[in-house]
Structures are given as C-alpha cells and as structure tokens.
mmCIF file of C-alpha atoms and ligand atoms in Angstrom:
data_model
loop_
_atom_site.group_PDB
_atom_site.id
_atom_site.type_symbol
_atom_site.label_atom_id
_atom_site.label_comp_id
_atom_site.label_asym_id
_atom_site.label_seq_id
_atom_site.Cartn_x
_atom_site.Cartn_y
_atom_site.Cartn_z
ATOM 1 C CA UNK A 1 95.804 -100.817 -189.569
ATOM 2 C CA UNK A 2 94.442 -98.514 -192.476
ATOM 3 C CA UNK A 3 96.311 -95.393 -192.618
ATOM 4 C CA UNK A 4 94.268 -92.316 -192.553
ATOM 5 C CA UNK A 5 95.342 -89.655 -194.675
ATOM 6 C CA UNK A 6 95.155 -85.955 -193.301
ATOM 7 C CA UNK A 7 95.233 -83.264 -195.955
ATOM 8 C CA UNK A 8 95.606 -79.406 -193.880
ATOM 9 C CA UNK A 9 93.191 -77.190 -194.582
ATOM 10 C CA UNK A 10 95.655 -74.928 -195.843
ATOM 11 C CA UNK A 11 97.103 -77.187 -197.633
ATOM 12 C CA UNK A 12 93.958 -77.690 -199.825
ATOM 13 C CA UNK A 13 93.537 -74.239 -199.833
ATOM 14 C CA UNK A 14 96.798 -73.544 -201.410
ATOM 15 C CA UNK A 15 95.976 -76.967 -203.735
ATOM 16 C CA UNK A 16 92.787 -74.725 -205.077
ATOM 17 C CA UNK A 17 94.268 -71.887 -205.874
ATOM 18 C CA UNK A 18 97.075 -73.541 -208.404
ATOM 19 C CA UNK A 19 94.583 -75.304 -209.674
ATOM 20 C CA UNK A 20 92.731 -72.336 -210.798
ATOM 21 C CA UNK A 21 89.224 -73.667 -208.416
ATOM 22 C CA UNK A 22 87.137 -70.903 -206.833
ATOM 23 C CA UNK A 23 87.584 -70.344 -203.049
ATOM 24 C CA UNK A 24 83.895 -70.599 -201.644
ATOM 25 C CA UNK A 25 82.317 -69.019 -199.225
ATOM 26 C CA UNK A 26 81.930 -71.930 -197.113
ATOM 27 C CA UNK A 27 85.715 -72.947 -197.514
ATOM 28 C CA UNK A 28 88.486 -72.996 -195.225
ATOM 29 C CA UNK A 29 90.789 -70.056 -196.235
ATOM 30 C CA UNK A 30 93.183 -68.620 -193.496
ATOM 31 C CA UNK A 31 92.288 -65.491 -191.622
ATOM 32 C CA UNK A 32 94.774 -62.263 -193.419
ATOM 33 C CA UNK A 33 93.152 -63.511 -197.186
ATOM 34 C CA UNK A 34 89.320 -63.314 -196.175
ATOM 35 C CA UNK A 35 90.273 -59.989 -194.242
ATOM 36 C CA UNK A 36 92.122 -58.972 -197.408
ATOM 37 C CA UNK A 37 88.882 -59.509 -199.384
ATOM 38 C CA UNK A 38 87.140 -57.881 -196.974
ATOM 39 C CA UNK A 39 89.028 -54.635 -197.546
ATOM 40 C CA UNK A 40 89.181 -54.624 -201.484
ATOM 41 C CA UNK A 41 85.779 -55.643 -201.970
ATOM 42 C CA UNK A 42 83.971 -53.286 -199.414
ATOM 43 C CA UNK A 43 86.134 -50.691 -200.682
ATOM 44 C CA UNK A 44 84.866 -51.409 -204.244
ATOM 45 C CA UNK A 45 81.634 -51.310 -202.920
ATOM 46 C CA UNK A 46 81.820 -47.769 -201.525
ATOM 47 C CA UNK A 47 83.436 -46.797 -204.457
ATOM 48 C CA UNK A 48 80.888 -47.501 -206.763
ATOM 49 C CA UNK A 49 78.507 -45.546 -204.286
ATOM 50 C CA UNK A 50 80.412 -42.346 -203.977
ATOM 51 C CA UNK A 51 81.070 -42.513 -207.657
ATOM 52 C CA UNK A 52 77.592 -41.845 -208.371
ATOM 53 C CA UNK A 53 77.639 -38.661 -206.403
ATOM 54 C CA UNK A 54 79.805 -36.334 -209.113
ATOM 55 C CA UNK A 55 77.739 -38.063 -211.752
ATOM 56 C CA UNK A 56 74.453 -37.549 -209.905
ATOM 57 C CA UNK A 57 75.149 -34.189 -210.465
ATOM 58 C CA UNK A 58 74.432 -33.923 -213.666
ATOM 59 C CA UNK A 59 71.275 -36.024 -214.182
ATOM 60 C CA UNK A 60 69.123 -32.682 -214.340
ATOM 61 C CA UNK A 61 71.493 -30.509 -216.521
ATOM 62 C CA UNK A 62 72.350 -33.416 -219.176
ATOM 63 C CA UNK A 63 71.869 -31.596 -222.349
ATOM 64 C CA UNK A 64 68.850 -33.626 -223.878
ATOM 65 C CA UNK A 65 66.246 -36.127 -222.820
ATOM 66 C CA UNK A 66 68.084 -38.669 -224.253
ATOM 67 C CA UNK A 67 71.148 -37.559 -222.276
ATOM 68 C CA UNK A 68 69.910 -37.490 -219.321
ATOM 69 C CA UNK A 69 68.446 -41.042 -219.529
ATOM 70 C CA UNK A 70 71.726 -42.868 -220.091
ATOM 71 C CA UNK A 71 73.105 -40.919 -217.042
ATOM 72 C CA UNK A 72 70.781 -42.001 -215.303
ATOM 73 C CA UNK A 73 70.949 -45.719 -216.100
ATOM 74 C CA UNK A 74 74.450 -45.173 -215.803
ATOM 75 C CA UNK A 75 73.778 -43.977 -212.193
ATOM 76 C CA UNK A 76 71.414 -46.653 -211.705
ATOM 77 C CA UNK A 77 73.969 -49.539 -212.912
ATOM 78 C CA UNK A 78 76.645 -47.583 -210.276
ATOM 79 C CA UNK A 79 74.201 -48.522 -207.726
ATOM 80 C CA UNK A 80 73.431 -52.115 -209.014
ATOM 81 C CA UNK A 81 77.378 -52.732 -208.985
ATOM 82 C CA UNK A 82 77.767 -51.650 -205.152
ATOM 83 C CA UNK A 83 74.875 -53.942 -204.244
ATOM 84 C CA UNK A 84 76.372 -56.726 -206.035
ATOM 85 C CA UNK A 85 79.490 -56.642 -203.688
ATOM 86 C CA UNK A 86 78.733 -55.427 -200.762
ATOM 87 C CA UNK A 87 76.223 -58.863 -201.189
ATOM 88 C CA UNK A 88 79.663 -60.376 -202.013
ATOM 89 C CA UNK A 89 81.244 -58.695 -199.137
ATOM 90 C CA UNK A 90 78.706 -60.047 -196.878
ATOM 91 C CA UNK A 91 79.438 -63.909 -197.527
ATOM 92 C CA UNK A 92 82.945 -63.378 -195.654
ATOM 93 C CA UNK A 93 81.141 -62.249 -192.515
ATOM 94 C CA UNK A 94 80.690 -58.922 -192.610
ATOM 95 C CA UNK A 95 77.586 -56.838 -191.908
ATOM 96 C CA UNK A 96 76.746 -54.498 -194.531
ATOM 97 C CA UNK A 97 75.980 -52.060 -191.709
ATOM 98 C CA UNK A 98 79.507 -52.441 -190.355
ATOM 99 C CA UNK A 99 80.778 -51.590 -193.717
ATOM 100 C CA UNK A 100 78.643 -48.294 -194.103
ATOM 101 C CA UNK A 101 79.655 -47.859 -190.502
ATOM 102 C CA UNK A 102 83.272 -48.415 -191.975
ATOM 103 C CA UNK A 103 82.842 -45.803 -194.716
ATOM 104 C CA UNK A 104 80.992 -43.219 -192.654
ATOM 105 C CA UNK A 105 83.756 -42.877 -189.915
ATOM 106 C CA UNK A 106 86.660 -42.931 -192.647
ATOM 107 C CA UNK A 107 88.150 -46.215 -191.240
ATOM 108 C CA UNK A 108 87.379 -47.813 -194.662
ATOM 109 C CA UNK A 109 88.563 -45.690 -198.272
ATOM 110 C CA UNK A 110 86.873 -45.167 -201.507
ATOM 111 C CA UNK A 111 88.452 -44.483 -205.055
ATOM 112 C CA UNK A 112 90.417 -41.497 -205.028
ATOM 113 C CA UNK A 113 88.587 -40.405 -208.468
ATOM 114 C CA UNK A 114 85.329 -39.718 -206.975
ATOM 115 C CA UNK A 115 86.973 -36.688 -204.575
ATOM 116 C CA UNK A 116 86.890 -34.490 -207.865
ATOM 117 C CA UNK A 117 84.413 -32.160 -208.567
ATOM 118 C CA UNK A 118 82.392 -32.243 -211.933
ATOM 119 C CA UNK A 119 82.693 -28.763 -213.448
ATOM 120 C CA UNK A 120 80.920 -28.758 -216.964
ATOM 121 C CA UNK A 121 78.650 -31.423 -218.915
ATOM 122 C CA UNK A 122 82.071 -32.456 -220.882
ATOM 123 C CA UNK A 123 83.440 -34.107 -217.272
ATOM 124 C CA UNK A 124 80.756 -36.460 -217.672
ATOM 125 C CA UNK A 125 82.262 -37.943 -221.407
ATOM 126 C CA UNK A 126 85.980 -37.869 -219.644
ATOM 127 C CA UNK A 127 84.607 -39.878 -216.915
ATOM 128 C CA UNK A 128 83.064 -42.264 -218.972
ATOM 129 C CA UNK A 129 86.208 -42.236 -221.055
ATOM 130 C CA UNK A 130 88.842 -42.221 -218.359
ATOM 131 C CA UNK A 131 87.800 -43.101 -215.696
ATOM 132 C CA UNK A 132 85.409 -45.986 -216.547
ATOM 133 C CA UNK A 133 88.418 -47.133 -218.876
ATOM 134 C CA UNK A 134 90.658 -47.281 -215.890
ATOM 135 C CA UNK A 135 87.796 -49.201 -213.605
ATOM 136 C CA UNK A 136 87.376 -51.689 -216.676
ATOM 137 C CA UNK A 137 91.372 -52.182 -217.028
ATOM 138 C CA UNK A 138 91.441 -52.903 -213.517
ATOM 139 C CA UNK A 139 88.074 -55.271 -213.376
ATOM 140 C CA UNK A 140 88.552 -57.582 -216.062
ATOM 141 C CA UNK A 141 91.346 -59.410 -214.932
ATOM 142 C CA UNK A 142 89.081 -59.156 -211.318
ATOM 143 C CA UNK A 143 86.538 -61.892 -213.001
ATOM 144 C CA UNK A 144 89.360 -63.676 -212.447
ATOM 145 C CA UNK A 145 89.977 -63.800 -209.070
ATOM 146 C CA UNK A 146 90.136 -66.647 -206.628
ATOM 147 C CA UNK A 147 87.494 -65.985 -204.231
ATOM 148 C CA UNK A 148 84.148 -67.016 -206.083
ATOM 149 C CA UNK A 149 81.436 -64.368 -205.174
ATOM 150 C CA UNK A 150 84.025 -61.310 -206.355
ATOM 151 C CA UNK A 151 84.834 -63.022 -209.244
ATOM 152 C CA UNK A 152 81.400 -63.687 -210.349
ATOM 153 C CA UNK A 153 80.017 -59.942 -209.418
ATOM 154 C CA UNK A 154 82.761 -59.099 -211.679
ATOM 155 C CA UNK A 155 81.517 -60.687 -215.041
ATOM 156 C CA UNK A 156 78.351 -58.518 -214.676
ATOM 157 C CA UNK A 157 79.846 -55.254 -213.195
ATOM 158 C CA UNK A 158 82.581 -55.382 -215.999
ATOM 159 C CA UNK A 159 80.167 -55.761 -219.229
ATOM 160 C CA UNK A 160 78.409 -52.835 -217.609
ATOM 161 C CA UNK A 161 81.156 -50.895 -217.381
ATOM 162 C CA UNK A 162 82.136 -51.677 -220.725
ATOM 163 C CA UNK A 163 79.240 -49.603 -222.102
ATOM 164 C CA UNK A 164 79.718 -46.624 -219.592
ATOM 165 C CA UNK A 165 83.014 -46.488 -221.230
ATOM 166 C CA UNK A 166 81.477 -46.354 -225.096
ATOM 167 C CA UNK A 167 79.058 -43.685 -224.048
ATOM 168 C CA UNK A 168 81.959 -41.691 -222.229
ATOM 169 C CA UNK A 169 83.438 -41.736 -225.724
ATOM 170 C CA UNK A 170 80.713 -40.776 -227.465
ATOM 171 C CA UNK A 171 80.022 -38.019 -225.413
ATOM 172 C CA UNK A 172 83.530 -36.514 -225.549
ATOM 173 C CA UNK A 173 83.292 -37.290 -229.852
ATOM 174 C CA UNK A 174 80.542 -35.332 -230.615
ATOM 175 C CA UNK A 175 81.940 -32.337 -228.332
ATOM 176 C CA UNK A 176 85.306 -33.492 -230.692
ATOM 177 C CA UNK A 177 83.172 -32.585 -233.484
ATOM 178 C CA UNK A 178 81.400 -29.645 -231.890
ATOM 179 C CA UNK A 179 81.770 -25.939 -231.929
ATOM 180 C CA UNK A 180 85.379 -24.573 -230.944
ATOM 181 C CA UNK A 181 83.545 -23.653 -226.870
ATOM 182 C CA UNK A 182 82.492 -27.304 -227.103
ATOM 183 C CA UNK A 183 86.258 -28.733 -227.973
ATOM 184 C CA UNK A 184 87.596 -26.844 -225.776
ATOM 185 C CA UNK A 185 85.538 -27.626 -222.810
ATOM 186 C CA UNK A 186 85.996 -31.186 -223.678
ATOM 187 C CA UNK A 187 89.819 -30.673 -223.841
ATOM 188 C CA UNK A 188 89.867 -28.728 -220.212
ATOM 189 C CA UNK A 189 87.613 -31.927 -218.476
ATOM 190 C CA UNK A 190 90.635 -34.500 -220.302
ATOM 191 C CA UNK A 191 93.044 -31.890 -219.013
ATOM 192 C CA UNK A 192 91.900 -32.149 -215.347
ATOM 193 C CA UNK A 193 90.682 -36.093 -215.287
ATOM 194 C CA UNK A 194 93.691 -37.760 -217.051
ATOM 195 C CA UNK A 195 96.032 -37.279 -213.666
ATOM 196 C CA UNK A 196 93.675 -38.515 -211.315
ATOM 197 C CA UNK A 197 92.685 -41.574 -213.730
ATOM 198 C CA UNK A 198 96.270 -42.860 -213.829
ATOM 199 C CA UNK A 199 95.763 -42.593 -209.823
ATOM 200 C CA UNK A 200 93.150 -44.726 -209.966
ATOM 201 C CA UNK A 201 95.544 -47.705 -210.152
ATOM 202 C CA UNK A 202 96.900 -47.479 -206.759
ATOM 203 C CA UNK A 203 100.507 -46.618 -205.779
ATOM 204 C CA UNK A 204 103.692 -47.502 -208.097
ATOM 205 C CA UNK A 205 104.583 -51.403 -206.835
ATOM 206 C CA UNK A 206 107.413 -50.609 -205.012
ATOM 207 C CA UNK A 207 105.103 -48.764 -202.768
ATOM 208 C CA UNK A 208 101.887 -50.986 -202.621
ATOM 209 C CA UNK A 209 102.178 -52.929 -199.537
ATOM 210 C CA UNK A 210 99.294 -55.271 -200.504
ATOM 211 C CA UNK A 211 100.500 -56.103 -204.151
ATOM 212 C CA UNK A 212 102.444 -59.035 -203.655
ATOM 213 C CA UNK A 213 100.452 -60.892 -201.323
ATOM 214 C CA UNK A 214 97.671 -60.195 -203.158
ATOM 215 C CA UNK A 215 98.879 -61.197 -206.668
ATOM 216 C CA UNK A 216 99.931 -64.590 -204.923
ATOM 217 C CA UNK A 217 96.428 -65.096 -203.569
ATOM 218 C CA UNK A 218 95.666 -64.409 -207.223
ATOM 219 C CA UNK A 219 92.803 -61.674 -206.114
ATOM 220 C CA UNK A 220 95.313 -59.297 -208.449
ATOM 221 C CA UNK A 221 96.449 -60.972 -211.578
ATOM 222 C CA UNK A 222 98.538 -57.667 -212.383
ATOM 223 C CA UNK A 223 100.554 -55.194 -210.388
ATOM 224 C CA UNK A 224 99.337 -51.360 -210.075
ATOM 225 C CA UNK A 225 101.983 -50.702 -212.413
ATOM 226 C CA UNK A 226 101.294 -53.294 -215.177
ATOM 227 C CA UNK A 227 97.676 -52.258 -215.530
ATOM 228 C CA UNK A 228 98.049 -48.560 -215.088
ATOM 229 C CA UNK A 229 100.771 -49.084 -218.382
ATOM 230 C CA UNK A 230 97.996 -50.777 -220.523
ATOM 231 C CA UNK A 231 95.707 -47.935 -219.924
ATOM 232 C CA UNK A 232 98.533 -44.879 -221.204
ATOM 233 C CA UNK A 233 98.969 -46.905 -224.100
ATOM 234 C CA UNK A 234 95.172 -47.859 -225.148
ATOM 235 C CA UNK A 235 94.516 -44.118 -224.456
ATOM 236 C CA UNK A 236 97.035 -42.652 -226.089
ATOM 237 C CA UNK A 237 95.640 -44.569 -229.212
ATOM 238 C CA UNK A 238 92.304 -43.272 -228.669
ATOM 239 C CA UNK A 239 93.266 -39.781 -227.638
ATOM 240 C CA UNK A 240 94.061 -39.399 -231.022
ATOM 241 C CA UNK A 241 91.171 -40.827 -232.617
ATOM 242 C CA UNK A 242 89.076 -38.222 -230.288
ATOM 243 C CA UNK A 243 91.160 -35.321 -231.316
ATOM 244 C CA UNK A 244 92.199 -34.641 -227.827
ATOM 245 C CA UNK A 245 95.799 -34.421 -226.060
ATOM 246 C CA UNK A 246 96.699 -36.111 -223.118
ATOM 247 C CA UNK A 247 98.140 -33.079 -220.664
ATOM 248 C CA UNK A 248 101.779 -35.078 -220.598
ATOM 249 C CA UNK A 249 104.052 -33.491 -222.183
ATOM 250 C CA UNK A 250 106.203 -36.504 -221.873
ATOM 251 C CA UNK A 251 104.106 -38.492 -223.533
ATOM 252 C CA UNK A 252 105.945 -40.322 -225.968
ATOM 253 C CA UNK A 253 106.021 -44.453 -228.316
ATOM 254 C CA UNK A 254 108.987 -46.141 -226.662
ATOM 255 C CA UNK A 255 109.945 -48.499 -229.557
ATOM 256 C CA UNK A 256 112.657 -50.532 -227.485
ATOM 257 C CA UNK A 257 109.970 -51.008 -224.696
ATOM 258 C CA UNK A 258 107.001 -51.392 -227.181
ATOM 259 C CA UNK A 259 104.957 -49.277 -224.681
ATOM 260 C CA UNK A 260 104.410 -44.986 -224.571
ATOM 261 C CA UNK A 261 106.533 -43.325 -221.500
ATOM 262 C CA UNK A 262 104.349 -41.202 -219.737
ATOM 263 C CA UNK A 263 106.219 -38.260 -217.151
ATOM 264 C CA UNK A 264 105.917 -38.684 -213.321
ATOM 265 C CA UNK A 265 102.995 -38.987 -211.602
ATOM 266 C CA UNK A 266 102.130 -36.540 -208.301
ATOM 267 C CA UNK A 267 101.494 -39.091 -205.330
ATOM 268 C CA UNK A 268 101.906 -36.189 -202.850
ATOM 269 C CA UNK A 269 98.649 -35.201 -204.422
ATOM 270 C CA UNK A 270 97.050 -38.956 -204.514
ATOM 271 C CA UNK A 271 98.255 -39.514 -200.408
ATOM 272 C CA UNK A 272 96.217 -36.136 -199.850
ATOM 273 C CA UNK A 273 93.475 -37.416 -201.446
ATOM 274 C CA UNK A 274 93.312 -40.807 -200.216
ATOM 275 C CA UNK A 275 94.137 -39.377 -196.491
ATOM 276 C CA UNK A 276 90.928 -37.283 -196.367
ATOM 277 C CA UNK A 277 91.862 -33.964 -197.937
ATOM 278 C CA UNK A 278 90.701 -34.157 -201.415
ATOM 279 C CA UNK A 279 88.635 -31.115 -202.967
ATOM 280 C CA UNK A 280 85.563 -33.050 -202.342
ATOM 281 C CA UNK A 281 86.171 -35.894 -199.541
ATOM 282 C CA UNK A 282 84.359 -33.783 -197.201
ATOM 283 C CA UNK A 283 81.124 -33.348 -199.448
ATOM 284 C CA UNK A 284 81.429 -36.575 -200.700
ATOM 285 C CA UNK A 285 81.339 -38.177 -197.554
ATOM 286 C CA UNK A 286 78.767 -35.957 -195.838
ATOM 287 C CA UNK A 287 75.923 -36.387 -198.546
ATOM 288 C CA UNK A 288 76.764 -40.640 -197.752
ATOM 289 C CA UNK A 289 76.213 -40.121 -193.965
ATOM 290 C CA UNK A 290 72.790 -37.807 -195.397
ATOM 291 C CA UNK A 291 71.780 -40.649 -197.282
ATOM 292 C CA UNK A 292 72.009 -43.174 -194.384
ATOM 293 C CA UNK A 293 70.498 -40.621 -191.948
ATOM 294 C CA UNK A 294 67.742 -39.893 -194.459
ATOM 295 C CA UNK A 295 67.259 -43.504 -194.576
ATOM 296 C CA UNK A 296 66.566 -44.812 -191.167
ATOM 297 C CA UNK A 297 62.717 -44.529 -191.838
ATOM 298 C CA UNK A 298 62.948 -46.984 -194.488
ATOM 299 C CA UNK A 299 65.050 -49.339 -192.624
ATOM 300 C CA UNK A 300 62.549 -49.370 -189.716
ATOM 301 C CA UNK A 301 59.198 -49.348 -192.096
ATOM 302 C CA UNK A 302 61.159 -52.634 -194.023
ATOM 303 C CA UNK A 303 62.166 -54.244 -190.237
ATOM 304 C CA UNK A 304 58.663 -54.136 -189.169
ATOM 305 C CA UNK A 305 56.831 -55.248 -192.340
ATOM 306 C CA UNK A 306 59.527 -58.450 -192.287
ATOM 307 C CA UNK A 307 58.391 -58.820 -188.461
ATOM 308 C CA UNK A 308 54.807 -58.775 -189.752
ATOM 309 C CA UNK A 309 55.720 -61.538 -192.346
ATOM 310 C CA UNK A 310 57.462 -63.320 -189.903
ATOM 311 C CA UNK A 311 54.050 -63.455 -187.550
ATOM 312 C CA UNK A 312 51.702 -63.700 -189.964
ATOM 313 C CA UNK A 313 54.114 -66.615 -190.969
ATOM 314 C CA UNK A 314 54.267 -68.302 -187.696
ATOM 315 C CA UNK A 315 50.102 -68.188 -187.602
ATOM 316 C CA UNK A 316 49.293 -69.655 -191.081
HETATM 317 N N1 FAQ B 1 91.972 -44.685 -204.157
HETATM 318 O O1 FAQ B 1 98.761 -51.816 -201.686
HETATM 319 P P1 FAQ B 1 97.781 -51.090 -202.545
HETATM 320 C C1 FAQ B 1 84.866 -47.446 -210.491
HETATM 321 C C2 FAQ B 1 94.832 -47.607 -201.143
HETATM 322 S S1 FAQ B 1 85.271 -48.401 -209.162
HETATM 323 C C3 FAQ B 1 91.906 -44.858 -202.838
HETATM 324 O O2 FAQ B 1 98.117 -50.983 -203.981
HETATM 325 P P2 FAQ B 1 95.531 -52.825 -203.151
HETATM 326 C C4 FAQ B 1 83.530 -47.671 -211.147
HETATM 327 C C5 FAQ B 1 94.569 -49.089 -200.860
HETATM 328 O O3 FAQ B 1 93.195 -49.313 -200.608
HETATM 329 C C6 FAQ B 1 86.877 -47.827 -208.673
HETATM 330 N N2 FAQ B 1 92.702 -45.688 -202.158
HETATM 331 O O4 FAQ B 1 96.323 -51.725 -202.318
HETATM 332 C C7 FAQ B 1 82.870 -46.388 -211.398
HETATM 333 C C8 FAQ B 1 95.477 -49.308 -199.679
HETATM 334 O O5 FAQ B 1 94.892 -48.730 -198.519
HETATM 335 P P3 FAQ B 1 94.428 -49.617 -197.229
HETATM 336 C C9 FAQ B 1 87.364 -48.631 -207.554
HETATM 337 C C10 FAQ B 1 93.615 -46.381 -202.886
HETATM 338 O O6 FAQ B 1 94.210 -52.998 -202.514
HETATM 339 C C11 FAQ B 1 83.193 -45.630 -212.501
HETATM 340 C C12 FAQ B 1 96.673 -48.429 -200.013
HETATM 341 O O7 FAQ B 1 96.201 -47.432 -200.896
HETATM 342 N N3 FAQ B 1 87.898 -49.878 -208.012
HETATM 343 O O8 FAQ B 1 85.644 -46.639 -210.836
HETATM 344 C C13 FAQ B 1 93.722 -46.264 -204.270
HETATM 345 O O9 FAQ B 1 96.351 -54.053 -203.350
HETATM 346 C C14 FAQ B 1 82.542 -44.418 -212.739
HETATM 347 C C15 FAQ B 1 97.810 -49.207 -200.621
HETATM 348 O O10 FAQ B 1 97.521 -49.628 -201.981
HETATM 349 C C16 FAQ B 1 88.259 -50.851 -207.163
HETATM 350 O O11 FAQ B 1 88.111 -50.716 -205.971
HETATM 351 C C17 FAQ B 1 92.852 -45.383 -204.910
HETATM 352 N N4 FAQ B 1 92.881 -45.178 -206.228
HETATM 353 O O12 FAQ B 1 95.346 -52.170 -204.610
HETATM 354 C C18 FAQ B 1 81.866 -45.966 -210.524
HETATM 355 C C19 FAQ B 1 88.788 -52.120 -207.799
HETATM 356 N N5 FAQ B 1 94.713 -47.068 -204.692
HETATM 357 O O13 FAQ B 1 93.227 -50.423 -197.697
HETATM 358 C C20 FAQ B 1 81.212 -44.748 -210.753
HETATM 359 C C21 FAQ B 1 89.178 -53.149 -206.802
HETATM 360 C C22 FAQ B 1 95.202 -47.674 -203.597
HETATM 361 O O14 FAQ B 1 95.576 -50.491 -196.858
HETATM 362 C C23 FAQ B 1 81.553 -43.985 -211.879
HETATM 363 N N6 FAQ B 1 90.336 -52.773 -206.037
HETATM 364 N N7 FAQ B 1 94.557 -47.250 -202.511
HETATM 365 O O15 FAQ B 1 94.045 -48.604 -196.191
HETATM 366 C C24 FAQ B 1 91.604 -52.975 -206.457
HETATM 367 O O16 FAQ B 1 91.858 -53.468 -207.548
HETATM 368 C C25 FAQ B 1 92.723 -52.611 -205.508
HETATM 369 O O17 FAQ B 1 92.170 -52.467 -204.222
HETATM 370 C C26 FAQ B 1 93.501 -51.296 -205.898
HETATM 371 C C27 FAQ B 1 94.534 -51.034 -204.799
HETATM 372 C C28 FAQ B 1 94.223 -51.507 -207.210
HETATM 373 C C29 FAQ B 1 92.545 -50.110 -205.995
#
C-alpha cells in the first residue's frame, strides 16, 4: 500500500520560517502569531497617523516656502506609510474599521513619541533627527520579518524614512550654524526629545513580555535593548558632528564594551505615557476621533458611488 506522507501544518510553518521563506497571507500560521501581527502592525499603523499630528502643526509656520513643502511631503509620506499597513494589517483579517475602532476607544496603543507637544520650529529638525532615527533603527531589520506583507511595506516605509531623517539633520545643522537664539532653541528641542526617543524602543528586555516570542517568530530580529544601544551610539557620533549635547550626563565610550553607557532611563514616565496620561494623549487622540467624525460624509458619498458602479455594472 503506498504510504501517504502527512506534513502538520505547523510543522511547515515552523519549516518556513528556518528557512528564511515569507509567511503568506493565505498560509497556515497558528492563531497567537497572526494575532501578534495584528497588534504590532495596526499599532504601527496608528502610529504613523498620530505622528503626523505634532508635525502637522507646523506646516503653516515652517520658516520658508521651501520649508514648508518638505513638511508637508513629509506629512504626506506619514500618511502613505499608515495606509501601507493598515492594507497589510487587513490581509490577517482585520477590518480597518475595527482597527480605527481599536485606536479610538484606547484598546489598541500608538508610539509613545507622538504624546509630546511640538514647542518651536527646531522640534521639527530633532524629530527628524531623533525620532525618525529611532523609527529607521527599529524598521530596517522589520524588512526582514517573516510575515510577507509587513516585510514588504517595510522596504518602502524605511527608504522614506531614511530621508525624513537627512532633512531632520539638516534642519537642526543650519540652526547649528545659526545665530546663538537659533542654537539654543535647537539645543532645548534635543534636550526635551532625546528621553522620549530612547523610549521609543519599547521596555528594557527583561520587561518586554512580547520580545522573545516575537524574536523566535523572527517578526523582531533584535531585542528592545539591542536596537535602542545602536541608536546612543550612532547619535552620540552625530551629536557631535551637529554641535549639540545629548542631555546625559552619563554619557560616556565604554572601551571594554565597545559601545557608549548612557544613565537610566525613566519608565515611570514611559508607563504614564503609554497608559493614557501623556501631555498630549488626550489631544492627540481627540483630533483622530475628529478626523473620523469629520469623515463619515466621505465614507457614505464613496459607499454610494461604488453602489452606483456596482449597478451600472450589473446593467452593461
Ligand atoms: N510606545 O513587549 P514589548 C514612527 C508597548 S513609527 C507605545 O516590547 P513589542 C514613524 C507594546 O505595544 C513608530 N507602546 O512589545 C514616524 C506592548 O503593549 P501591548 C512606531 C509601546 O511589540 C516618525 C507593551 O508596551 N514604530 O516613528 C512602546 O514586542 C516621525 C510591551 O512591549 C513601530 O510601531 C512605545 N514606544 O515591541 C511617524 C514599529 N514600546 O501591545 C511620524 C513596529 C512598547 O501588549 C513622524 N513595532 N510598547 O498592549 C515594534 O517594533 C514593536 O511593537 C515595539 C514594541 C518595539 C514598538
């Protein structure tokens, strides 16, 4: 009698991902990793969408025409990104509505960054710096991933993000090279963004609960920790080259380790912001819920011209 060979679906699952294959959207893969996915990805998404709020803010007061059109391709681009995963998102299952729904009624979070305000023009080159420095150290190693869709939104979002971070550096240069108000204002928006940047990473690894799971999954390829390390030492570099000083006092090259020690971070401060109580969750997430009220009109008007197609359609 031939012998019929049964392979488990989690078997070849498991098979892919030491292989290095993409994990599609039509594959098996068990429940917790497309839940997982789920979670990172839709909170990417709705970070990329708040983030363009402090940003947004500047658009009108950028100091030139020329300014003011990189923000707001830079805005634009924000937007672009959070359409390209919550489309990702979407292939696991999940209704984009039941993500804004998600976001809206603070079941799902977004980046701790964006719950800071933006106080002068100079916040605009530290983000750019920072905080698009931190989203790129994070992303790149996200084109990556195992789950095909992320990983392929990735490659785009990530050479996007790569420029945000040039002209976040050019910004804060020519305030570097600028009158002593204009270095100094530059200094104070390093001052306040540096702390929240190293945030960005997530909690230290012996208190990330998703982490390990995750890394074996291979959606992370490196631990909060790991990454948040290569970013102190690339900036610390560049901090230099700017002119600027990081607001550590501790600070310092570690020769033994071959990486710069950096002093302790305040997570009493992150778990306030992540829990709701940020200077600027509540605005934040009461111009999103604006938005989507402000929108219904143009989710009805597009419902019943698609109807209309659909007819029309049906009668040709
Ligand atoms: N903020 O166990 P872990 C950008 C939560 S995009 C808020 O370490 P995980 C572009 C975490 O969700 C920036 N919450 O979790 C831009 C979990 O909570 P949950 C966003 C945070 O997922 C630039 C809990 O803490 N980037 O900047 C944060 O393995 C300029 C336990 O944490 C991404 O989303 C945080 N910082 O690792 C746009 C990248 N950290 O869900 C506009 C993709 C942790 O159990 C302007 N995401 N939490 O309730 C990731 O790489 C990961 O999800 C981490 C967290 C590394 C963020």
């Amino acid at each position: 009698m031939e012998t019929v060979e049964i392979t488990c679906p989690d078997q070849v699952f498991l098979d892919k991902l030491d292989r290095e294959l993409k994990i599609e959207p039509k594959d098996w893969m068990p429940e917790p990793y497309r839940q997982t996915l789920i979670r990172q990805i839709s909170q990417h998404a709705h970070s990329e969408i708040v983030g363009m709020l402090p940003e947004g803010n500047w658009i009108t007061r950028a100091p030139s025409l020329k300014r003011k059109a990189i923000l707001l391709a830079k805005v634009q681009d924000e937007a672009g990104h959070g359409l390209y995963l919550y489309a990702a998102a979407e292939t696991l299952g999940i209704s984009r509505e039941k993500m804004y729904q998600q976001l809206h009624n603070g079941k799902a979070k977004y980046s701790s960054i964006f719950n800071y305000p933006t106080l002068s023009w100079a916040d605009i080159g530290a983000i750019g710096w920072l905080v698009d420095g931190a989203a790129i150290m994070n992303q790149v190693p996200l084109c990556r991933n195992s789950y095909g869709p992320y990983a392929r939104a990735m490659v785009r979002i990530c050479k996007e993000e790569s420029f945000h971070q040039r002209q976040g550096f050019e910004i804060l240069l020519t305030l570097s090279r600028g009158t002593p108000q204009q270095r100094a204002m530059a200094q104070d928006a390093v001052n306040r963004w540096w702390w929240p940047s190293m945030m960005m990473f997530g909690p230290p690894d012996a208190s990330s609960p998703h982490t390990q799971q995750s890394m074996r999954w291979k959606i992370k390829r490196f631990t909060n920790d790991e990454l948040r390390q290569k970013f102190v030492d690339i900036c610390a570099e560049q901090a230099t080259i700017l002119g600027f000083s990081l607001p550590d006092p501790l600070l310092k090259w570690n020769a033994t380790t071959g990486h710069f020690d950096f002093g302790p971070i305040n997570w009493d401060e992150f778990n306030q912001v992540i829990n709701g109580n940020g200077p600027c969750n509540k605005e934040r997430l009461d111009a999103r819920r604006k938005a989507w009220d402000d929108g219904e009109w143009v989710r009805e008007a597009a419902e019943a011209h698609a109807a209309k197609q659909k007819t029309k359609a049906a009668a040709a």
